[in-house]
Amino acid sequence: MALLYFGRSKIRSGLSKLAAETTFGSGITDFDPTVWFAVNADHTITMRSPKVEMGQGVFTGFAMLAAEELDVAVDTIKVMHASTSAGPQSTAGTGMSNSTASLYVNIREVAATLRETIKLAASTLWKVPVTALQTADGFVYAGTYKASYADIAKQTKTWQVAQTPPLRPASSFRIIGKEQKRVDLDDKILGKADYGIDTDIPGMAYGAVLYSPYFGGELKTADTSLAEKAPGVLKIVPDKRWIGVVATTRFAAEKALTQIRADWSFEPDYATKDAIEAITVGKGDAVVMQDDGNAVDELTGDILTSEYRTPIGFHASMEPGIVVADVSGDNVNIVTSTQNVTFMRQTIADQTDLNEDDIQITPAFLGGGFGRRGYKHNAVEAIKLSRAAGKPVHLLYTRQQEFQNGYVRPNTHHILSGRLDKTGKIAAIQHEFATGSMAFLALPMAKPILGADFMVAGHGARIPYSIPHIKTTIWNGELPFETGLWRGVGMFANTFATESFMDELAGKAGADPLTFRTEHCGDTGLLRRRKSLLLNLGKKAGWYTPKADTIGRGIAVSEDRNTISAVIVEVQLVDQKIKILRVIQAIDAGTIINPNGVRQQVEGATMMAISAALYEEAAIENSQFVQTNFHNYQVVTLRDTPLIEVIIQESTEAPSGVGESPLSPVAPAIANAVYNLTGVRLRSLPLQSALDTHYRKDKRDL
Amino acid sequence: MKIALTINAVAYTFDADPDMPLLWLIRDEAKLKGTKFGCGMALCGACSVHVDGDLIRSCSYPVQLAQGKTITTIEGLSTGPTHLHPIQQAWREVQVPQCGYCQSGFMMAAAHLLEVNKHPTEDDIKNSITNICRCGTHPRILKAILLAAKYKKDEPTQ
């Protein structure tokens, strides 16, 4: 245990500070323009994206960055996914809202290098010095010489890659910062965009797999005799933890699966209350993430203490997990919707006899990601089915499997304590919280070293305000099911707790919630940006203007690796149901590449956050998730749509992510608005069921 | 059993299990991949198509019921990028899709709504379309349907 003891110290809280502030890299090291781009005879330019398009608009942003330096129109660039055999590779997957931010310089550099490389080729062809050449609209010019990039490419057998030139200054941007339509827009409107599920290989068969619906269930016995005789069935493939069927159609495969009688061994009787008990402050390993001043000693006297809880949540991406595997000999070709090609390739190599070099993976468009496609996948099953059937196999999770056999956002528990000084400012604050991990699913070896997942599940737990005494501690709870990444990672739960508590402290101080927050911001760095964003939001959203008595108004703010999101929500109660009328989101994400792309992400994060804040909750009975489909896992529909306004802060700072930051402050802003309207403080998610519980109690008390 | 039906003005005959959902026939036999699978229980609407002009969730509609019927999928909603359906025009103008996976179903539901209610209010739309989108394109869907209703009004009657 020496290692554990050693790890439990300043080193971990130092690491935690580092993790909170670090912007992660792209995981890409190859910036050879001939790897990224191909100049085509039809005057288009193919760009191979090492980051996947899951709706976040990364193809559009990348095309804009490339077009800026290539001197072509954005629609000249045809972006496609890089595969493991063509295009640049990313070892970091796609996530953390960092694709555009981490490649903002690199993509422009690689595009500028391609431009100079084309000029170099033209200079050789025309025997004109490079300095005399100019580029515009996909053409190279020199005096009377003029040729398209495609023509130069046609005449060039071997490229001599040019030196990377200095990048154009922001003051000369033609494309970056301007409104740009999505490059995938028309395909998605015509139903022509290809997702993983749309993969269709000649001779392909369809797989279906029976998994244990119970946590940790092992296959004891199975009777497959009926399934073997079912029409269309080509192969039954039993494995240690699952049974697969390959058939000529999906329907035949799924029908045969229902005829298998399987008996699972598992630890019974695990229920929601057990998960709540397991995730409780004080249980498991603890790591101090932040320890400024002397919070514990300062928290005496008139202390305010509140407890918060958030439930287990599903990603519920519209496209379930999908892998099409085509095994031939010692090679496999895979087409899939994944956020993490590298991880998929490594796990296949670990769990089969295939070598990494023999595993070819081509990503397709993703029907949503939200963190679900970072890790656990069904590629190994698809490979085993393809090998057994001697055919390409299309393997899709059912919705029930997507819910019961994927991984989930862990439940959390938070205890916050604070004391105000004589002037009504926060003198000391402590945030203790317990959570299942989000990172250890992929990195189990990190658990004994780190003790608790302060990097990912702990993201957003630190108190970012200027307060003399602050302590933040994470407790690592053990859960019998798999927990992992979810949009915004730990920020969703942590921001709910900390920004609800800020409101409670503001109430105790008798202060306006917005002013109370800005008074704890100071005037440097991110806190200065937080303050000015809050003030701008307050002004534009009419925070200080009078409102009807039937409307509640709440505010919250969060910060995600240099991006700040502040939100004001207005709510109403209709028959004791929370109705969100208006959401005003302000975001400071540094330099903006595509304002339309940012607005889409902010609107989308707002809707997903409303869904998780008001309704979403996975329950457990008899060691399995109760929810099996959308009839018992409620998510938002059009009916829940409020008026959403997006304020984009002008900035010349480096770009930072926009996909996750705006999600986090929505839940506490709703809770704060409900309190503003009713005086009822909801301290657990989902808020609607917390409010229902409150009214039920009220009724009993009458 | 033999199933004869018309999809997007093309006549097809398939030999299929009569209980097979229409969705799989459209996707895996007719090879029209724009119609999506989301839940398999007619809950999310990603598989929405028109069957003889009715809005149907094809994941839960056995092919035997489609015998002799006329199906329209997203691929048949318009004849191409230059002749978009008003719904698609509005979808493009408002830039609705993000991941795009649920959008075919939403567009089919919206196109049907405008057939039965030419001038829906925002509340009409909210009460009639219950499809699920996880990216959160809801505000733009509402905007696009209201805009499409306007486009449709401006269309010359045929």
Short mmCIF file of C-alpha atoms in Angstrom, two decimals, chain B residues 54-141:
data_model
loop_
_atom_site.label_atom_id
_atom_site.label_comp_id
_atom_site.label_asym_id
_atom_site.label_seq_id
_atom_site.Cartn_x
_atom_site.Cartn_y
_atom_site.Cartn_z
CA ASP B 54 -50.15 7.87 -43.63
CA LEU B 55 -47.27 8.52 -41.24
CA ILE B 56 -45.93 5.14 -40.10
CA ARG B 57 -43.12 4.10 -37.78
CA SER B 58 -41.70 1.38 -39.95
CA CYS B 59 -39.73 -0.44 -37.22
CA SER B 60 -43.00 -1.73 -35.82
CA TYR B 61 -44.99 -2.19 -39.04
CA PRO B 62 -44.95 -5.78 -40.37
CA VAL B 63 -44.29 -5.99 -44.10
CA GLN B 64 -47.48 -8.01 -44.68
CA LEU B 65 -49.45 -4.84 -43.93
CA ALA B 66 -47.53 -3.03 -46.67
CA GLN B 67 -48.68 -5.48 -49.37
CA GLY B 68 -49.69 -3.51 -52.46
CA LYS B 69 -49.11 -0.18 -50.78
CA THR B 70 -47.17 2.91 -51.79
CA ILE B 71 -44.28 3.89 -49.55
CA THR B 72 -42.43 7.18 -49.51
CA THR B 73 -39.11 7.44 -47.72
CA ILE B 74 -36.78 10.41 -47.26
CA GLU B 75 -35.13 9.53 -50.58
CA GLY B 76 -38.48 9.96 -52.30
CA LEU B 77 -39.55 13.14 -50.55
CA SER B 78 -37.97 15.17 -53.34
CA THR B 79 -36.39 14.43 -56.67
CA GLY B 80 -32.98 15.83 -55.77
CA PRO B 81 -31.04 18.75 -54.34
CA THR B 82 -32.49 21.19 -56.86
CA HIS B 83 -36.12 20.14 -56.32
CA LEU B 84 -36.33 19.95 -52.57
CA HIS B 85 -39.58 19.42 -50.69
CA PRO B 86 -40.54 22.62 -48.78
CA ILE B 87 -39.62 20.79 -45.58
CA GLN B 88 -36.13 20.08 -46.89
CA GLN B 89 -35.77 23.63 -48.18
CA ALA B 90 -36.64 24.95 -44.75
CA TRP B 91 -34.37 22.38 -43.07
CA ARG B 92 -31.51 23.66 -45.22
CA GLU B 93 -32.35 27.32 -44.65
CA VAL B 94 -32.53 26.92 -40.87
CA GLN B 95 -29.62 24.44 -40.87
CA VAL B 96 -31.36 21.96 -38.63
CA PRO B 97 -29.21 18.79 -38.57
CA GLN B 98 -26.31 18.09 -36.25
CA CYS B 99 -25.50 14.37 -36.26
CA GLY B 100 -28.47 14.10 -38.62
CA TYR B 101 -29.44 10.56 -37.69
CA CYS B 102 -32.99 11.33 -36.54
CA GLN B 103 -33.61 13.97 -39.18
CA SER B 104 -35.09 11.76 -41.91
CA GLY B 105 -37.78 10.67 -39.47
CA PHE B 106 -38.42 14.23 -38.34
CA MET B 107 -38.68 15.47 -41.95
CA MET B 108 -41.13 12.68 -42.85
CA ALA B 109 -43.23 13.50 -39.77
CA ALA B 110 -43.10 17.22 -40.57
CA ALA B 111 -44.00 16.69 -44.23
CA HIS B 112 -47.01 14.64 -43.13
CA LEU B 113 -48.06 17.26 -40.61
CA LEU B 114 -48.17 19.91 -43.33
CA GLU B 115 -50.42 17.62 -45.38
CA VAL B 116 -52.99 17.38 -42.60
CA ASN B 117 -52.49 20.86 -41.10
CA LYS B 118 -51.36 23.45 -43.65
CA HIS B 119 -50.79 26.20 -41.11
CA PRO B 120 -49.72 24.62 -37.85
CA THR B 121 -49.01 26.80 -34.84
CA GLU B 122 -45.92 26.12 -32.76
CA ASP B 123 -48.15 24.34 -30.24
CA ASP B 124 -49.68 22.20 -33.01
CA ILE B 125 -46.19 21.08 -33.97
CA LYS B 126 -45.19 20.41 -30.37
CA ASN B 127 -48.32 18.35 -29.80
CA SER B 128 -48.19 16.31 -33.00
CA ILE B 129 -44.54 15.39 -33.48
CA THR B 130 -43.13 13.22 -30.71
CA ASN B 131 -39.92 12.04 -32.43
CA ILE B 132 -36.71 12.00 -30.40
CA CYS B 133 -33.53 13.93 -31.17
CA ARG B 134 -30.51 13.64 -28.87
CA CYS B 135 -28.37 16.41 -30.38
CA GLY B 136 -31.01 18.96 -29.37
CA THR B 137 -32.03 20.33 -32.76
CA HIS B 138 -35.57 20.94 -31.41
CA PRO B 139 -35.58 24.76 -31.61
CA ARG B 140 -34.50 24.64 -35.24
CA ILE B 141 -37.01 21.91 -36.12
#
